[in-house]
Amino acid sequence: VAYQNTPGSYIHLADHTKVPVLGKGNAQFMIDGKIVQVPDCLYTPSLSSPLYLIRHHQRYAGCSFIANNSGCFLTFPKFTINVDDSKECLISIKPVQPKSTIDFDAIPTR
């Protein structure tokens, strides 16, 4: 994944910690066995695990986040991911090899 440098950029965590952002770019990763590609991901290597912003997810065409008495779900146009809400709303994100077959691509074609 190629990132553009973002000198002086950072994000604020819930505990008010400032975390440096070293770059921004498109990323591919695996969620529950599905390969997802999204634009404008922030490269924050000092975090111990990746963050996936639900607010951004629900802006992608055909995507949503549903939380009700049946559970929590991250929906994509062709599949749905069950979200572990036993303590927090958690999903497992894993790295993938570049050029993997993509199940969902949020990056607009040009």
Backbone as JSON Lines, residues from 0, in Angstrom:
{"i":0,"aa":"V","n":[0.85,-1.18,0.0],"ca":[0.0,0.0,0.0],"c":[0.89,1.23,0.0]}
{"i":1,"aa":"A","n":[0.62,2.13,-0.9],"ca":[1.38,3.36,-0.98],"c":[0.61,4.49,-0.29]}
{"i":2,"aa":"Y","n":[1.31,5.2,0.57],"ca":[0.69,6.3,1.3],"c":[1.36,7.61,0.92]}
{"i":3,"aa":"Q","n":[0.57,8.68,0.99],"ca":[1.12,10.03,0.85],"c":[1.53,10.49,2.24]}
{"i":4,"aa":"N","n":[2.68,11.12,2.36],"ca":[3.13,11.64,3.66],"c":[2.16,12.7,4.16]}
{"i":5,"aa":"T","n":[1.99,12.72,5.48],"ca":[1.1,13.69,6.11],"c":[1.82,14.34,7.29]}
{"i":6,"aa":"P","n":[2.86,15.14,7.02],"ca":[3.64,15.73,8.12],"c":[2.78,16.58,9.05]}
{"i":7,"aa":"G","n":[2.98,16.38,10.36],"ca":[2.27,17.17,11.36],"c":[0.85,16.72,11.62]}
{"i":8,"aa":"S","n":[0.41,15.62,11.01],"ca":[-0.97,15.14,11.21],"c":[-1.05,14.19,12.39]}
{"i":9,"aa":"Y","n":[-2.19,14.18,13.03],"ca":[-2.41,13.27,14.15],"c":[-3.9,13.05,14.34]}
{"i":10,"aa":"I","n":[-4.26,12.01,15.13],"ca":[-5.65,11.79,15.52],"c":[-5.72,11.87,17.04]}
{"i":11,"aa":"H","n":[-6.9,12.17,17.55],"ca":[-7.14,12.19,18.99],"c":[-7.9,10.93,19.37]}
{"i":12,"aa":"L","n":[-7.41,10.21,20.37],"ca":[-8.11,9.04,20.88],"c":[-9.09,9.49,21.96]}
{"i":13,"aa":"A","n":[-9.95,8.57,22.4],"ca":[-10.97,8.9,23.4],"c":[-10.37,9.4,24.7]}
{"i":14,"aa":"D","n":[-9.15,8.95,25.03],"ca":[-8.5,9.4,26.26],"c":[-7.69,10.68,26.05]}
{"i":15,"aa":"H","n":[-7.9,11.35,24.91],"ca":[-7.25,12.61,24.54],"c":[-5.79,12.46,24.14]}
{"i":16,"aa":"T","n":[-5.33,11.23,23.98],"ca":[-3.98,10.99,23.48],"c":[-3.9,11.4,22.01]}
{"i":17,"aa":"K","n":[-2.8,12.08,21.64],"ca":[-2.56,12.42,20.24],"c":[-1.68,11.34,19.63]}
{"i":18,"aa":"V","n":[-2.14,10.75,18.52],"ca":[-1.4,9.7,17.84],"c":[-0.97,10.23,16.47]}
{"i":19,"aa":"P","n":[0.33,10.19,16.16],"ca":[0.78,10.71,14.87],"c":[0.29,9.89,13.69]}
{"i":20,"aa":"V","n":[-0.1,10.59,12.63],"ca":[-0.48,9.97,11.37],"c":[0.69,10.17,10.42]}
{"i":21,"aa":"L","n":[1.28,9.08,9.95],"ca":[2.47,9.17,9.1],"c":[2.13,9.18,7.61]}
{"i":22,"aa":"G","n":[0.89,8.85,7.27],"ca":[0.51,8.86,5.86],"c":[-0.97,8.59,5.67]}
{"i":23,"aa":"K","n":[-1.39,8.74,4.41],"ca":[-2.79,8.55,4.06],"c":[-2.83,7.89,2.68]}
{"i":24,"aa":"G","n":[-3.68,6.87,2.52],"ca":[-3.77,6.21,1.22],"c":[-4.82,5.12,1.22]}
{"i":25,"aa":"N","n":[-4.91,4.42,0.09],"ca":[-5.85,3.32,-0.05],"c":[-5.3,2.1,0.66]}
{"i":26,"aa":"A","n":[-6.19,1.27,1.21],"ca":[-5.75,0.08,1.94],"c":[-6.66,-1.1,1.64]}
{"i":27,"aa":"Q","n":[-6.05,-2.29,1.67],"ca":[-6.79,-3.54,1.56],"c":[-6.58,-4.31,2.86]}
{"i":28,"aa":"F","n":[-7.66,-4.94,3.35],"ca":[-7.56,-5.75,4.56],"c":[-8.69,-6.77,4.56]}
{"i":29,"aa":"M","n":[-8.61,-7.73,5.47],"ca":[-9.61,-8.77,5.56],"c":[-10.44,-8.59,6.82]}
{"i":30,"aa":"I","n":[-11.76,-8.65,6.64],"ca":[-12.71,-8.64,7.74],"c":[-13.55,-9.91,7.61]}
{"i":31,"aa":"D","n":[-13.47,-10.78,8.6],"ca":[-14.28,-12.0,8.62],"c":[-14.19,-12.79,7.31]}
{"i":32,"aa":"G","n":[-12.97,-12.9,6.78],"ca":[-12.74,-13.67,5.56],"c":[-13.04,-12.95,4.27]}
{"i":33,"aa":"K","n":[-13.49,-11.71,4.32],"ca":[-13.79,-10.92,3.12],"c":[-12.73,-9.85,2.95]}
{"i":34,"aa":"I","n":[-12.28,-9.67,1.72],"ca":[-11.26,-8.66,1.45],"c":[-11.94,-7.36,1.03]}
{"i":35,"aa":"V","n":[-11.58,-6.3,1.74],"ca":[-12.18,-4.98,1.58],"c":[-11.09,-4.0,1.19]}
{"i":36,"aa":"Q","n":[-11.41,-3.09,0.28],"ca":[-10.48,-2.03,-0.11],"c":[-11.18,-0.69,0.1]}
{"i":37,"aa":"V","n":[-10.54,0.2,0.85],"ca":[-11.13,1.51,1.14],"c":[-10.12,2.62,0.9]}
{"i":38,"aa":"P","n":[-10.62,3.81,0.55],"ca":[-9.72,4.95,0.3],"c":[-9.41,5.72,1.56]}
{"i":39,"aa":"D","n":[-8.38,6.54,1.48],"ca":[-8.07,7.55,2.5],"c":[-7.85,6.98,3.9]}
{"i":40,"aa":"C","n":[-7.22,5.81,3.99],"ca":[-6.88,5.23,5.3],"c":[-5.69,5.97,5.89]}
{"i":41,"aa":"L","n":[-5.71,6.14,7.19],"ca":[-4.61,6.82,7.88],"c":[-3.62,5.77,8.39]}
{"i":42,"aa":"Y","n":[-2.35,6.02,8.11],"ca":[-1.28,5.12,8.56],"c":[-0.81,5.59,9.93]}
{"i":43,"aa":"T","n":[-1.17,4.81,10.96],"ca":[-0.85,5.15,12.36],"c":[-0.16,3.95,13.01]}
{"i":44,"aa":"P","n":[1.12,3.72,12.7],"ca":[1.8,2.52,13.17],"c":[1.96,2.43,14.68]}
{"i":45,"aa":"S","n":[1.79,3.52,15.41],"ca":[1.95,3.45,16.86],"c":[0.72,2.84,17.56]}
{"i":46,"aa":"L","n":[-0.4,2.68,16.84],"ca":[-1.57,2.02,17.44],"c":[-1.32,0.52,17.49]}
{"i":47,"aa":"S","n":[-1.82,-0.14,18.52],"ca":[-1.6,-1.58,18.67],"c":[-2.51,-2.4,17.77]}
{"i":48,"aa":"S","n":[-3.61,-1.82,17.3],"ca":[-4.51,-2.51,16.38],"c":[-5.16,-1.48,15.46]}
{"i":49,"aa":"P","n":[-5.63,-1.92,14.3],"ca":[-6.24,-0.96,13.37],"c":[-7.61,-0.49,13.84]}
{"i":50,"aa":"L","n":[-7.96,0.7,13.44],"ca":[-9.29,1.25,13.7],"c":[-10.06,1.32,12.38]}
{"i":51,"aa":"Y","n":[-11.33,0.95,12.41],"ca":[-12.19,1.05,11.23],"c":[-13.34,1.96,11.61]}
{"i":52,"aa":"L","n":[-13.47,3.08,10.91],"ca":[-14.48,4.08,11.28],"c":[-15.84,3.75,10.69]}
{"i":53,"aa":"I","n":[-16.78,3.44,11.57],"ca":[-18.13,3.11,11.15],"c":[-18.79,4.29,10.45]}
{"i":54,"aa":"R","n":[-18.51,5.48,10.92],"ca":[-19.08,6.69,10.3],"c":[-18.7,6.77,8.83]}
{"i":55,"aa":"H","n":[-17.46,6.42,8.49],"ca":[-17.03,6.42,7.1],"c":[-17.65,5.24,6.35]}
{"i":56,"aa":"H","n":[-17.7,4.08,7.0],"ca":[-18.24,2.87,6.37],"c":[-19.66,3.11,5.86]}
{"i":57,"aa":"Q","n":[-20.5,3.7,6.67],"ca":[-21.89,3.87,6.27],"c":[-22.06,4.9,5.15]}
{"i":58,"aa":"R","n":[-21.01,5.62,4.79],"ca":[-21.07,6.55,3.66],"c":[-20.76,5.87,2.33]}
{"i":59,"aa":"Y","n":[-20.2,4.66,2.37],"ca":[-19.92,3.93,1.13],"c":[-21.24,3.39,0.57]}
{"i":60,"aa":"A","n":[-21.39,3.44,-0.73],"ca":[-22.63,3.0,-1.39],"c":[-22.98,1.56,-0.98]}
{"i":61,"aa":"G","n":[-24.2,1.36,-0.5],"ca":[-24.68,0.03,-0.15],"c":[-24.21,-0.49,1.19]}
{"i":62,"aa":"C","n":[-23.57,0.34,2.0],"ca":[-23.03,-0.1,3.29],"c":[-23.79,0.53,4.45]}
{"i":63,"aa":"S","n":[-23.82,-0.19,5.58],"ca":[-24.47,0.35,6.77],"c":[-23.94,-0.34,8.02]}
{"i":64,"aa":"F","n":[-24.3,0.22,9.16],"ca":[-24.04,-0.39,10.46],"c":[-25.39,-0.51,11.14]}
{"i":65,"aa":"I","n":[-25.74,-1.72,11.55],"ca":[-27.03,-1.95,12.19],"c":[-26.79,-2.5,13.6]}
{"i":66,"aa":"A","n":[-27.43,-1.9,14.57],"ca":[-27.38,-2.39,15.95],"c":[-28.8,-2.4,16.48]}
{"i":67,"aa":"N","n":[-29.25,-3.62,16.84],"ca":[-30.61,-3.76,17.37],"c":[-30.63,-4.95,18.33]}
{"i":68,"aa":"N","n":[-31.8,-5.39,18.74],"ca":[-31.91,-6.5,19.7],"c":[-31.39,-7.82,19.14]}
{"i":69,"aa":"S","n":[-31.25,-7.92,17.83],"ca":[-30.72,-9.14,17.2],"c":[-29.2,-9.17,17.19]}
{"i":70,"aa":"G","n":[-28.56,-8.02,17.39],"ca":[-27.1,-7.95,17.38],"c":[-26.61,-6.74,16.63]}
{"i":71,"aa":"C","n":[-25.31,-6.75,16.31],"ca":[-24.67,-5.67,15.56],"c":[-24.14,-6.24,14.26]}
{"i":72,"aa":"F","n":[-24.31,-5.49,13.18],"ca":[-23.94,-5.98,11.86],"c":[-23.32,-4.86,11.03]}
{"i":73,"aa":"L","n":[-22.27,-5.18,10.33],"ca":[-21.62,-4.29,9.37],"c":[-22.03,-4.82,8.01]}
{"i":74,"aa":"T","n":[-22.82,-4.06,7.26],"ca":[-23.33,-4.55,5.98],"c":[-22.56,-3.95,4.81]}
{"i":75,"aa":"F","n":[-22.39,-4.76,3.8],"ca":[-21.76,-4.39,2.53],"c":[-22.78,-4.73,1.45]}
{"i":76,"aa":"P","n":[-22.59,-4.28,0.22],"ca":[-23.58,-4.57,-0.82],"c":[-23.87,-6.06,-1.04]}
{"i":77,"aa":"K","n":[-22.85,-6.93,-0.86],"ca":[-23.06,-8.35,-1.17],"c":[-22.83,-9.29,0.01]}
{"i":78,"aa":"F","n":[-22.53,-8.76,1.2],"ca":[-22.33,-9.61,2.37],"c":[-22.51,-8.79,3.64]}
{"i":79,"aa":"T","n":[-22.67,-9.51,4.75],"ca":[-22.85,-8.88,6.07],"c":[-21.89,-9.52,7.05]}
{"i":80,"aa":"I","n":[-21.29,-8.7,7.9],"ca":[-20.36,-9.15,8.93],"c":[-21.05,-9.02,10.29]}
{"i":81,"aa":"N","n":[-21.04,-10.1,11.08],"ca":[-21.52,-10.02,12.45],"c":[-20.45,-9.34,13.31]}
{"i":82,"aa":"V","n":[-20.86,-8.37,14.1],"ca":[-19.95,-7.62,14.95],"c":[-20.04,-8.18,16.37]}
{"i":83,"aa":"D","n":[-18.89,-8.49,16.97],"ca":[-18.86,-8.97,18.35],"c":[-19.19,-7.81,19.27]}
{"i":84,"aa":"D","n":[-20.37,-7.86,19.87],"ca":[-20.77,-6.78,20.78],"c":[-20.9,-7.27,22.22]}
{"i":85,"aa":"S","n":[-20.17,-8.35,22.54],"ca":[-20.24,-8.88,23.9],"c":[-19.65,-7.91,24.93]}
{"i":86,"aa":"K","n":[-18.68,-7.1,24.55],"ca":[-18.11,-6.08,25.44],"c":[-18.13,-4.71,24.76]}
{"i":87,"aa":"E","n":[-17.63,-4.66,23.55],"ca":[-17.63,-3.46,22.72],"c":[-18.04,-3.92,21.32]}
{"i":88,"aa":"C","n":[-18.17,-3.02,20.39],"ca":[-18.43,-3.41,19.0],"c":[-17.08,-3.64,18.32]}
{"i":89,"aa":"L","n":[-16.68,-4.91,18.23],"ca":[-15.36,-5.24,17.71],"c":[-15.43,-6.11,16.47]}
{"i":90,"aa":"I","n":[-14.55,-5.82,15.52],"ca":[-14.35,-6.68,14.36],"c":[-12.86,-6.96,14.25]}
{"i":91,"aa":"S","n":[-12.53,-8.1,13.69],"ca":[-11.12,-8.46,13.51],"c":[-10.68,-8.05,12.1]}
{"i":92,"aa":"I","n":[-9.63,-7.24,12.03],"ca":[-9.09,-6.79,10.75],"c":[-7.71,-7.39,10.6]}
{"i":93,"aa":"K","n":[-7.47,-8.02,9.44],"ca":[-6.18,-8.66,9.18],"c":[-5.59,-8.12,7.89]}
{"i":94,"aa":"P","n":[-4.27,-8.07,7.8],"ca":[-3.63,-7.62,6.56],"c":[-3.79,-8.68,5.46]}
{"i":95,"aa":"V","n":[-3.71,-8.24,4.22],"ca":[-3.76,-9.14,3.07],"c":[-2.63,-8.79,2.1]}
{"i":96,"aa":"Q","n":[-2.35,-9.71,1.21],"ca":[-1.36,-9.45,0.17],"c":[-1.96,-8.49,-0.85]}
{"i":97,"aa":"P","n":[-1.17,-7.53,-1.33],"ca":[-1.68,-6.65,-2.38],"c":[-2.12,-7.47,-3.58]}
{"i":98,"aa":"K","n":[-3.07,-6.96,-4.31],"ca":[-3.6,-7.6,-5.51],"c":[-4.46,-8.82,-5.18]}
{"i":99,"aa":"S","n":[-4.93,-8.95,-3.94],"ca":[-5.84,-10.03,-3.58],"c":[-7.19,-9.79,-4.27]}
{"i":100,"aa":"T","n":[-7.98,-10.84,-4.44],"ca":[-9.32,-10.69,-5.01],"c":[-10.18,-9.94,-4.01]}
{"i":101,"aa":"I","n":[-10.76,-8.85,-4.45],"ca":[-11.47,-7.93,-3.57],"c":[-12.96,-8.26,-3.55]}
{"i":102,"aa":"D","n":[-13.53,-8.41,-2.33],"ca":[-14.96,-8.66,-2.16],"c":[-15.77,-7.37,-2.11]}
{"i":103,"aa":"F","n":[-15.14,-6.27,-1.66],"ca":[-15.8,-4.96,-1.61],"c":[-14.76,-3.89,-1.88]}
{"i":104,"aa":"D","n":[-15.05,-3.02,-2.84],"ca":[-14.13,-1.94,-3.2],"c":[-14.85,-0.6,-3.08]}
{"i":105,"aa":"A","n":[-14.47,0.2,-2.1],"ca":[-15.07,1.51,-1.88],"c":[-14.35,2.6,-2.66]}
{"i":106,"aa":"I","n":[-13.29,2.24,-3.38],"ca":[-12.53,3.23,-4.13],"c":[-13.19,3.45,-5.48]}
{"i":107,"aa":"P","n":[-13.59,4.7,-5.74],"ca":[-14.25,4.97,-7.02],"c":[-13.31,4.69,-8.21]}
{"i":108,"aa":"T","n":[-13.86,4.1,-9.26],"ca":[-13.07,3.89,-10.47],"c":[-13.0,5.2,-11.24]}
{"i":109,"aa":"R","n":[-11.88,5.41,-11.88],"ca":[-11.69,6.68,-12.62],"c":[-11.8,6.45,-14.1]}
